[in-house]
Short mmCIF file of C-alpha atoms in Angstrom, two decimals:
data_model
loop_
_atom_site.label_atom_id
_atom_site.label_comp_id
_atom_site.label_asym_id
_atom_site.label_seq_id
_atom_site.Cartn_x
_atom_site.Cartn_y
_atom_site.Cartn_z
CA MET Z 1 45.30 -49.33 -33.33
CA GLN Z 2 45.53 -46.05 -31.77
CA LYS Z 3 42.50 -44.49 -30.04
CA LYS Z 4 40.50 -41.88 -32.01
CA TYR Z 5 40.89 -39.16 -29.39
CA ARG Z 6 44.51 -39.51 -29.97
CA GLN Z 7 44.57 -39.47 -33.12
CA ILE Z 8 42.76 -35.56 -32.97
CA THR Z 9 45.40 -34.59 -30.29
CA ALA Z 10 48.25 -35.81 -32.27
CA TRP Z 11 47.15 -33.87 -35.40
CA LEU Z 12 46.38 -30.72 -33.26
CA THR Z 13 49.99 -30.94 -31.51
CA GLU Z 14 51.77 -31.49 -35.00
CA GLU Z 15 49.65 -28.68 -36.68
CA ILE Z 16 50.77 -26.06 -33.89
CA GLU Z 17 54.49 -27.52 -33.81
CA LYS Z 18 54.33 -26.52 -37.78
CA GLY Z 19 53.21 -23.27 -36.83
CA THR Z 20 50.20 -23.95 -39.33
CA LEU Z 21 47.78 -23.26 -36.17
CA CYS Z 22 49.70 -20.16 -34.19
CA TYR Z 23 49.49 -18.52 -30.85
CA GLY Z 24 46.14 -17.13 -29.91
CA GLU Z 25 44.61 -18.93 -32.86
CA ARG Z 26 41.16 -20.42 -32.87
CA ILE Z 27 41.30 -24.10 -33.93
CA PRO Z 28 38.28 -26.06 -35.80
CA SER Z 29 35.08 -26.50 -34.05
CA GLU Z 30 34.22 -29.44 -32.29
CA LYS Z 31 31.73 -29.97 -35.30
CA GLU Z 32 34.34 -29.47 -37.44
CA LEU Z 33 36.64 -31.76 -36.15
CA ALA Z 34 34.27 -34.76 -35.83
CA GLU Z 35 33.32 -34.57 -38.91
CA GLN Z 36 37.11 -34.55 -40.33
CA PHE Z 37 37.85 -37.62 -38.14
CA GLY Z 38 34.66 -39.47 -38.68
CA VAL Z 39 34.01 -39.44 -34.62
CA SER Z 40 31.58 -38.55 -32.11
CA ARG Z 41 31.69 -34.76 -30.56
CA GLN Z 42 31.81 -36.69 -27.42
CA THR Z 43 35.61 -38.04 -28.45
CA VAL Z 44 36.49 -34.39 -29.72
CA ARG Z 45 36.08 -33.22 -26.38
CA ARG Z 46 38.00 -36.18 -24.88
CA ALA Z 47 41.14 -35.13 -27.15
CA LEU Z 48 40.56 -30.74 -26.20
CA LYS Z 49 40.26 -31.78 -22.32
CA ASP Z 50 43.62 -33.74 -22.82
CA LEU Z 51 45.31 -30.48 -24.71
CA ASN Z 52 43.53 -28.21 -22.42
CA ALA Z 53 45.32 -30.13 -18.91
CA GLU Z 54 48.61 -29.84 -20.95
CA GLY Z 55 48.38 -26.02 -21.27
CA ILE Z 56 48.43 -26.67 -25.47
CA LEU Z 57 45.24 -25.22 -25.99
CA VAL Z 58 42.85 -22.90 -23.97
CA SER Z 59 38.85 -23.32 -24.04
CA ARG Z 60 36.48 -19.92 -23.89
CA ARG Z 61 33.13 -20.46 -22.80
CA GLY Z 62 30.98 -19.13 -25.97
CA SER Z 63 33.93 -18.53 -27.92
CA GLY Z 64 35.63 -21.41 -28.43
CA THR Z 65 39.06 -22.79 -27.95
CA TYR Z 66 42.32 -21.70 -28.73
CA VAL Z 67 46.00 -22.40 -28.98
CA SER Z 68 47.95 -21.41 -25.80
CA VAL Z 69 51.59 -22.03 -27.03
CA ASN Z 70 53.50 -20.34 -28.91
CA THR Z 71 55.90 -23.13 -30.81
CA ARG Z 72 56.47 -21.20 -34.05
CA ARG Z 73 59.14 -18.27 -34.82
CA THR Z 74 59.08 -15.39 -37.00
CA SER Z 75 60.38 -15.42 -40.65
CA ALA Z 76 63.64 -14.03 -39.09
CA GLY Z 77 63.73 -16.97 -36.66
CA GLU Z 78 62.64 -15.10 -33.70
CA THR Z 79 60.09 -14.50 -31.32
CA ARG Z 80 59.42 -10.48 -30.69
CA ILE Z 81 58.48 -9.13 -27.63
CA ALA Z 82 57.72 -5.80 -27.30
CA VAL Z 83 58.84 -3.57 -24.13
CA MET Z 84 57.23 -0.11 -23.58
CA LEU Z 85 58.59 1.85 -21.07
CA THR Z 86 58.38 5.24 -20.13
CA HIS Z 87 61.68 6.33 -20.16
CA VAL Z 88 65.04 3.80 -21.23
CA ASP Z 89 68.33 5.80 -20.81
CA THR Z 90 68.10 7.27 -17.49
CA TYR Z 91 67.65 6.43 -13.46
CA ILE Z 92 66.26 2.53 -13.04
CA PHE Z 93 65.65 1.82 -16.34
CA PRO Z 94 68.78 0.70 -17.76
CA ALA Z 95 68.91 -1.45 -15.21
CA LEU Z 96 65.18 -2.80 -15.71
CA ILE Z 97 66.10 -3.28 -19.71
CA ARG Z 98 69.39 -5.18 -19.06
CA GLY Z 99 67.31 -7.55 -16.47
CA MET Z 100 65.02 -8.17 -19.24
CA GLU Z 101 67.36 -8.42 -22.43
CA SER Z 102 69.49 -11.20 -20.39
CA GLU Z 103 66.48 -13.66 -20.22
CA LEU Z 104 64.92 -12.94 -23.40
CA SER Z 105 67.85 -13.30 -25.68
CA ARG Z 106 68.77 -16.49 -24.11
CA GLU Z 107 65.65 -17.61 -25.12
CA GLY Z 108 66.39 -16.37 -28.90
CA CYS Z 109 63.86 -13.69 -28.50
CA ILE Z 110 63.99 -9.84 -30.23
CA LEU Z 111 63.70 -7.45 -27.76
CA GLN Z 112 61.60 -4.52 -29.57
CA ILE Z 113 61.81 -1.48 -27.51
CA ALA Z 114 59.23 1.14 -27.35
CA VAL Z 115 59.42 4.86 -25.40
CA ASN Z 116 56.34 6.45 -24.57
CA ASP Z 117 58.11 9.54 -22.87
CA ASN Z 118 55.00 9.02 -19.80
CA ALA Z 119 52.29 10.34 -22.39
CA VAL Z 120 48.94 9.01 -22.69
CA GLU Z 121 49.17 9.83 -26.67
CA ARG Z 122 52.65 8.43 -27.67
CA GLU Z 123 51.46 4.97 -25.84
CA ARG Z 124 48.02 5.11 -27.50
CA MET Z 125 49.96 5.80 -30.83
CA ILE Z 126 52.36 2.77 -29.75
CA LEU Z 127 49.76 0.39 -29.02
CA LYS Z 128 47.87 1.34 -32.58
CA GLU Z 129 50.88 0.51 -34.08
CA LEU Z 130 51.55 -3.01 -32.44
CA ILE Z 131 47.45 -4.14 -32.96
CA ARG Z 132 47.62 -2.94 -36.93
CA THR Z 133 50.98 -4.56 -37.16
CA ARG Z 134 50.50 -7.71 -35.38
CA SER Z 135 54.49 -8.30 -34.98
CA VAL Z 136 54.58 -8.90 -31.97
CA ASP Z 137 54.43 -12.40 -30.02
CA GLY Z 138 54.23 -10.50 -26.27
CA LEU Z 139 54.17 -6.83 -24.93
CA ILE Z 140 55.90 -5.93 -21.17
CA ALA Z 141 54.39 -2.41 -20.25
CA GLU Z 142 55.27 -0.22 -18.11
CA ALA Z 143 51.92 2.16 -17.28
CA VAL Z 144 52.17 5.60 -18.10
CA LYS Z 145 50.53 7.85 -15.34
CA SER Z 146 48.80 5.12 -13.53
CA GLY Z 147 47.36 7.22 -11.02
CA LEU Z 148 45.09 8.45 -13.42
CA PRO Z 149 42.24 7.34 -15.40
CA ASN Z 150 43.53 6.00 -18.67
CA PRO Z 151 41.88 6.31 -22.20
CA ASN Z 152 43.84 3.36 -23.80
CA LEU Z 153 43.03 0.47 -21.56
CA ASP Z 154 40.90 -0.67 -24.27
CA LEU Z 155 43.76 -1.06 -26.57
CA TYR Z 156 45.75 -3.48 -24.30
CA ARG Z 157 42.26 -5.73 -23.72
CA GLU Z 158 42.17 -5.61 -27.91
CA ILE Z 159 45.90 -6.91 -27.93
CA GLU Z 160 44.89 -9.55 -25.17
CA LYS Z 161 41.87 -10.95 -27.44
CA MET Z 162 44.01 -11.11 -30.45
CA GLY Z 163 46.37 -13.85 -28.22
CA VAL Z 164 49.03 -11.57 -27.59
CA PRO Z 165 49.86 -12.17 -23.90
CA VAL Z 166 50.31 -8.42 -21.84
CA LEU Z 167 52.18 -7.76 -18.35
CA PHE Z 168 52.79 -4.76 -16.63
CA VAL Z 169 56.55 -3.88 -15.33
CA ASN Z 170 57.55 -1.42 -12.51
CA SER Z 171 53.79 0.05 -12.24
CA PHE Z 172 50.56 -1.22 -13.27
CA TYR Z 173 46.96 -0.26 -13.92
CA ARG Z 174 44.40 -0.66 -11.37
CA ASP Z 175 41.47 -0.88 -13.87
CA LEU Z 176 42.97 -3.73 -15.96
CA ASP Z 177 42.58 -7.58 -14.92
CA ILE Z 178 46.20 -8.10 -16.18
CA PRO Z 179 49.28 -8.99 -13.75
CA HIS Z 180 52.32 -7.22 -13.31
CA VAL Z 181 55.44 -7.75 -11.75
CA SER Z 182 57.05 -5.01 -9.53
CA LEU Z 183 58.16 -3.58 -5.83
CA ASP Z 184 55.97 -3.39 -3.18
CA ASP Z 185 55.07 0.00 -3.12
CA ARG Z 186 53.29 0.20 -0.28
CA LYS Z 187 55.86 -1.77 1.96
CA ALA Z 188 58.49 0.39 0.19
CA GLY Z 189 56.96 4.02 1.60
CA TYR Z 190 56.29 2.18 4.97
CA LEU Z 191 60.10 1.30 5.74
CA ALA Z 192 61.00 5.02 4.96
CA ALA Z 193 58.52 6.22 7.02
CA LYS Z 194 58.97 3.69 9.69
CA HIS Z 195 62.57 3.84 9.82
CA LEU Z 196 62.36 7.83 10.33
CA LEU Z 197 60.03 7.26 13.18
CA GLU Z 198 62.44 4.72 15.25
CA CYS Z 199 65.14 7.85 14.35
CA GLY Z 200 63.04 9.63 16.81
CA HIS Z 201 61.33 11.77 13.70
CA THR Z 202 57.78 12.72 14.37
CA ARG Z 203 57.41 15.80 12.36
CA ILE Z 204 57.86 13.63 8.85
CA GLY Z 205 56.96 15.37 5.49
CA GLY Z 206 56.66 13.77 2.50
CA ILE Z 207 56.91 14.32 -1.12
CA PHE Z 208 54.88 12.10 -3.64
CA LYS Z 209 54.03 11.72 -7.46
CA SER Z 210 49.96 12.47 -7.89
CA ASP Z 211 49.81 11.38 -11.19
CA ASP Z 212 51.24 7.81 -10.58
CA GLY Z 213 49.97 4.80 -8.66
CA GLN Z 214 53.36 4.05 -7.35
CA GLY Z 215 53.20 7.33 -5.57
CA HIS Z 216 49.73 6.76 -3.86
CA LEU Z 217 50.67 3.54 -2.90
CA ARG Z 218 54.11 4.69 -1.30
CA TYR Z 219 52.11 7.44 0.46
CA ALA Z 220 49.31 5.10 1.92
CA GLY Z 221 52.67 3.22 3.06
CA TYR Z 222 54.06 6.30 4.76
CA THR Z 223 50.47 7.38 6.28
CA GLU Z 224 50.20 3.68 7.78
CA ALA Z 225 53.65 3.94 9.62
CA LEU Z 226 52.73 7.43 11.51
CA MET Z 227 49.25 6.06 12.12
CA GLU Z 228 50.62 3.01 13.93
CA ARG Z 229 52.27 5.53 16.15
CA ASP Z 230 49.53 7.51 16.60
CA ILE Z 231 50.71 10.54 14.85
CA LYS Z 232 48.49 12.84 12.85
CA ILE Z 233 48.67 12.68 9.43
CA ARG Z 234 49.06 16.97 8.73
CA ASN Z 235 48.26 17.80 4.72
CA GLY Z 236 50.54 20.65 4.93
CA ARG Z 237 53.69 18.79 5.06
CA ILE Z 238 52.60 16.51 2.46
CA ILE Z 239 53.60 17.88 -1.29
CA TRP Z 240 52.00 16.30 -4.58
CA LEU Z 241 53.84 16.68 -7.54
CA ASP Z 242 52.73 15.86 -11.17
CA SER Z 243 55.32 14.05 -13.65
CA GLY Z 244 56.56 17.37 -14.98
CA GLU Z 245 56.97 19.03 -11.68
CA SER Z 246 59.19 16.26 -10.32
CA GLU Z 247 61.14 16.64 -13.62
CA GLU Z 248 61.68 20.48 -12.81
CA LEU Z 249 61.79 20.26 -9.01
CA GLU Z 250 63.77 23.35 -8.54
CA GLU Z 251 60.76 25.61 -9.99
CA GLU Z 252 58.52 23.93 -6.65
CA SER Z 253 61.46 25.04 -4.04
CA ARG Z 254 59.79 27.75 -2.37
CA ARG Z 255 56.54 25.54 -1.99
CA ILE Z 256 58.34 22.46 -0.70
CA LEU Z 257 60.67 24.73 1.74
CA LYS Z 258 57.09 26.29 2.93
CA ARG Z 259 55.64 22.65 3.46
CA LEU Z 260 58.65 21.39 5.30
CA GLN Z 261 59.62 24.25 7.21
CA GLU Z 262 58.47 22.39 10.61
CA CYS Z 263 59.77 19.09 9.41
CA THR Z 264 62.72 17.14 10.87
CA ALA Z 265 62.57 14.52 8.13
CA CYS Z 266 60.88 13.75 4.46
CA VAL Z 267 60.07 10.82 2.84
CA CYS Z 268 60.82 11.01 -1.15
CA TYR Z 269 59.05 9.62 -3.59
CA ASN Z 270 62.21 8.08 -5.49
CA ASP Z 271 65.95 8.63 -5.41
CA GLU Z 272 65.30 11.40 -8.14
CA VAL Z 273 63.24 13.70 -6.00
CA ALA Z 274 65.49 13.16 -2.96
CA TYR Z 275 68.46 14.26 -4.84
CA LYS Z 276 66.94 17.38 -5.88
CA LEU Z 277 65.96 18.05 -2.26
CA VAL Z 278 68.88 17.96 -0.77
CA ASP Z 279 70.30 20.45 -3.04
CA ILE Z 280 67.23 22.60 -2.59
CA LEU Z 281 67.97 22.26 1.02
CA LYS Z 282 71.48 23.23 0.74
CA LYS Z 283 70.66 26.46 -1.27
CA ALA Z 284 68.51 27.39 1.25
CA GLY Z 285 71.04 27.19 4.16
CA LYS Z 286 69.86 24.05 5.27
CA LYS Z 287 71.98 20.72 5.79
CA VAL Z 288 70.89 17.28 5.67
CA PRO Z 289 70.92 15.06 7.78
CA GLU Z 290 71.56 17.71 10.60
CA ASP Z 291 68.24 19.78 9.81
CA ILE Z 292 66.11 17.46 8.20
CA SER Z 293 66.77 13.65 7.08
CA VAL Z 294 65.72 12.40 3.89
CA VAL Z 295 65.10 9.02 2.82
CA GLY Z 296 64.53 8.11 -1.02
CA ILE Z 297 63.13 4.97 -2.81
CA ASP Z 298 64.90 2.67 -5.08
CA ASN Z 299 68.51 2.69 -4.07
CA SER Z 300 69.53 4.00 -7.42
CA ALA Z 301 73.19 5.38 -8.16
CA LYS Z 302 71.97 8.65 -7.52
CA ALA Z 303 71.42 7.59 -3.84
CA GLU Z 304 74.78 6.43 -3.89
CA PHE Z 305 76.56 9.25 -5.10
CA CYS Z 306 74.21 11.69 -3.78
CA PRO Z 307 76.65 14.62 -2.12
CA VAL Z 308 75.06 13.54 1.03
CA PRO Z 309 74.78 9.56 0.26
CA LEU Z 310 70.79 8.57 0.38
CA THR Z 311 69.36 6.36 2.78
CA SER Z 312 66.78 4.39 0.35
CA VAL Z 313 64.63 1.45 -0.05
CA ARG Z 314 65.76 -0.95 -2.39
CA ASN Z 315 63.89 -1.67 -5.48
CA PRO Z 316 65.60 -4.68 -7.85
CA VAL Z 317 65.10 -3.39 -10.69
CA GLU Z 318 67.01 -5.69 -12.89
CA ASP Z 319 65.47 -8.73 -10.76
CA LEU Z 320 61.86 -7.37 -12.14
CA GLY Z 321 62.96 -7.18 -15.55
CA ARG Z 322 64.48 -10.59 -15.32
CA THR Z 323 61.60 -11.77 -13.78
CA ALA Z 324 58.89 -10.03 -16.35
CA ALA Z 325 61.03 -11.32 -19.45
CA CYS Z 326 60.72 -14.96 -17.90
CA LYS Z 327 56.99 -14.97 -17.23
CA ILE Z 328 56.12 -13.56 -20.82
CA VAL Z 329 58.48 -16.03 -22.06
CA GLY Z 330 56.99 -19.08 -20.01
CA ARG Z 331 53.44 -18.30 -21.08
CA ILE Z 332 54.40 -17.78 -24.80
CA PHE Z 333 56.25 -21.06 -24.99
CA LEU Z 334 54.83 -23.42 -22.33
CA GLY Z 335 51.43 -21.97 -21.78
CA GLU Z 336 52.00 -21.10 -18.16
CA LYS Z 337 49.71 -18.96 -16.43
CA MET Z 338 51.37 -15.51 -15.29
CA GLU Z 339 50.89 -14.38 -12.01
CA SER Z 340 51.31 -11.00 -10.51
CA GLU Z 341 54.47 -10.70 -8.20
CA GLU Z 342 55.66 -7.98 -5.90
CA PHE Z 343 59.04 -7.86 -4.57
CA GLU Z 344 59.68 -7.18 -1.05
CA PRO Z 345 61.65 -3.67 -0.19
CA LYS Z 346 64.75 -3.60 1.55
CA LEU Z 347 65.97 -0.55 3.46
CA ILE Z 348 69.68 0.38 2.68
CA LEU Z 349 71.42 2.91 5.09
CA ARG Z 350 73.49 5.76 4.22
CA ASP Z 351 74.41 9.10 5.50
CA SER Z 352 71.24 11.26 5.09
CA VAL Z 353 69.46 10.01 8.08
CA ARG Z 354 69.92 11.43 12.02
CA VAL Z 355 68.71 10.09 15.02
CA ALA Z 356 66.57 12.66 16.51
CA GLU Z 357 65.62 13.64 19.88
CA ARG Z 358 61.84 13.04 20.12
CA ILE Z 359 59.69 15.84 19.35
CA VAL Z 360 55.57 15.91 19.68
#
């Protein structure tokens, strides 16, 4: 004769597989289950303990026990994953989407892409719509202006409370205890500056984004490399740009040239900035790398096809996309815990850096 607690585990498992109990849904209380099966609450606890151990259920103190796997499909026969990015059709974003799509399509998931144009208001509108419609089973998001306080953090928390797993990709909010998949941005900035130092440059400028957490981390890596060599961090050699200014860099050319006038090298926030800097320097009569060496970050097509091919720090964005997709699928279907993962950067050498005589 089947043990009583196994009857409970079998019934709960069947209800979850049928979709009667869905991912994120609260199951009946211990008292309700005890009455339903005519057993003690201790027997119910034994059944729930087993299902918790298997990752099928998760118990939350003071709240109840919830389904932590998704065995149901939507009416269309698919699980929907929302992917919210700042941009989709330029720079590194097509590769990021390609990585996610390759994994999600293999699992039979529908990729639902939303673009927030790196705007807090647009991000809020998209999140509110996801909450209103309850139409997705998971959310992969890129943070908007992650270097600034964000008013939408409460909405991400609300989505999590609905039982929808959330994962950040490429950038993330430090104030949210939500896992992310990204480049190790601090180390990326460090590698870029360290390479210039190893090539004999000591007067190294930097261009970073002020409203972006990645910009802050890459700046931190840059300063770390300089301080290791006991080189002073000179604020007059640093250019901070917000997202709008980095997109219209030519309008900032006078300020950039003034700040870099004594520099023999420059670390750029990313390849887009580096590509535009090469053009600004060319129009000012300066040659790369003869007059100033330039290093970018991301190792994008812009680095490879720049008029002066750019030395750049590789950001494996397609791998980021694949990894993010695998993590959220594992969470939805298998109840696996999602952990943050930061990819190791790698320096790719091209023609934009020269070996300089050491100048103090």
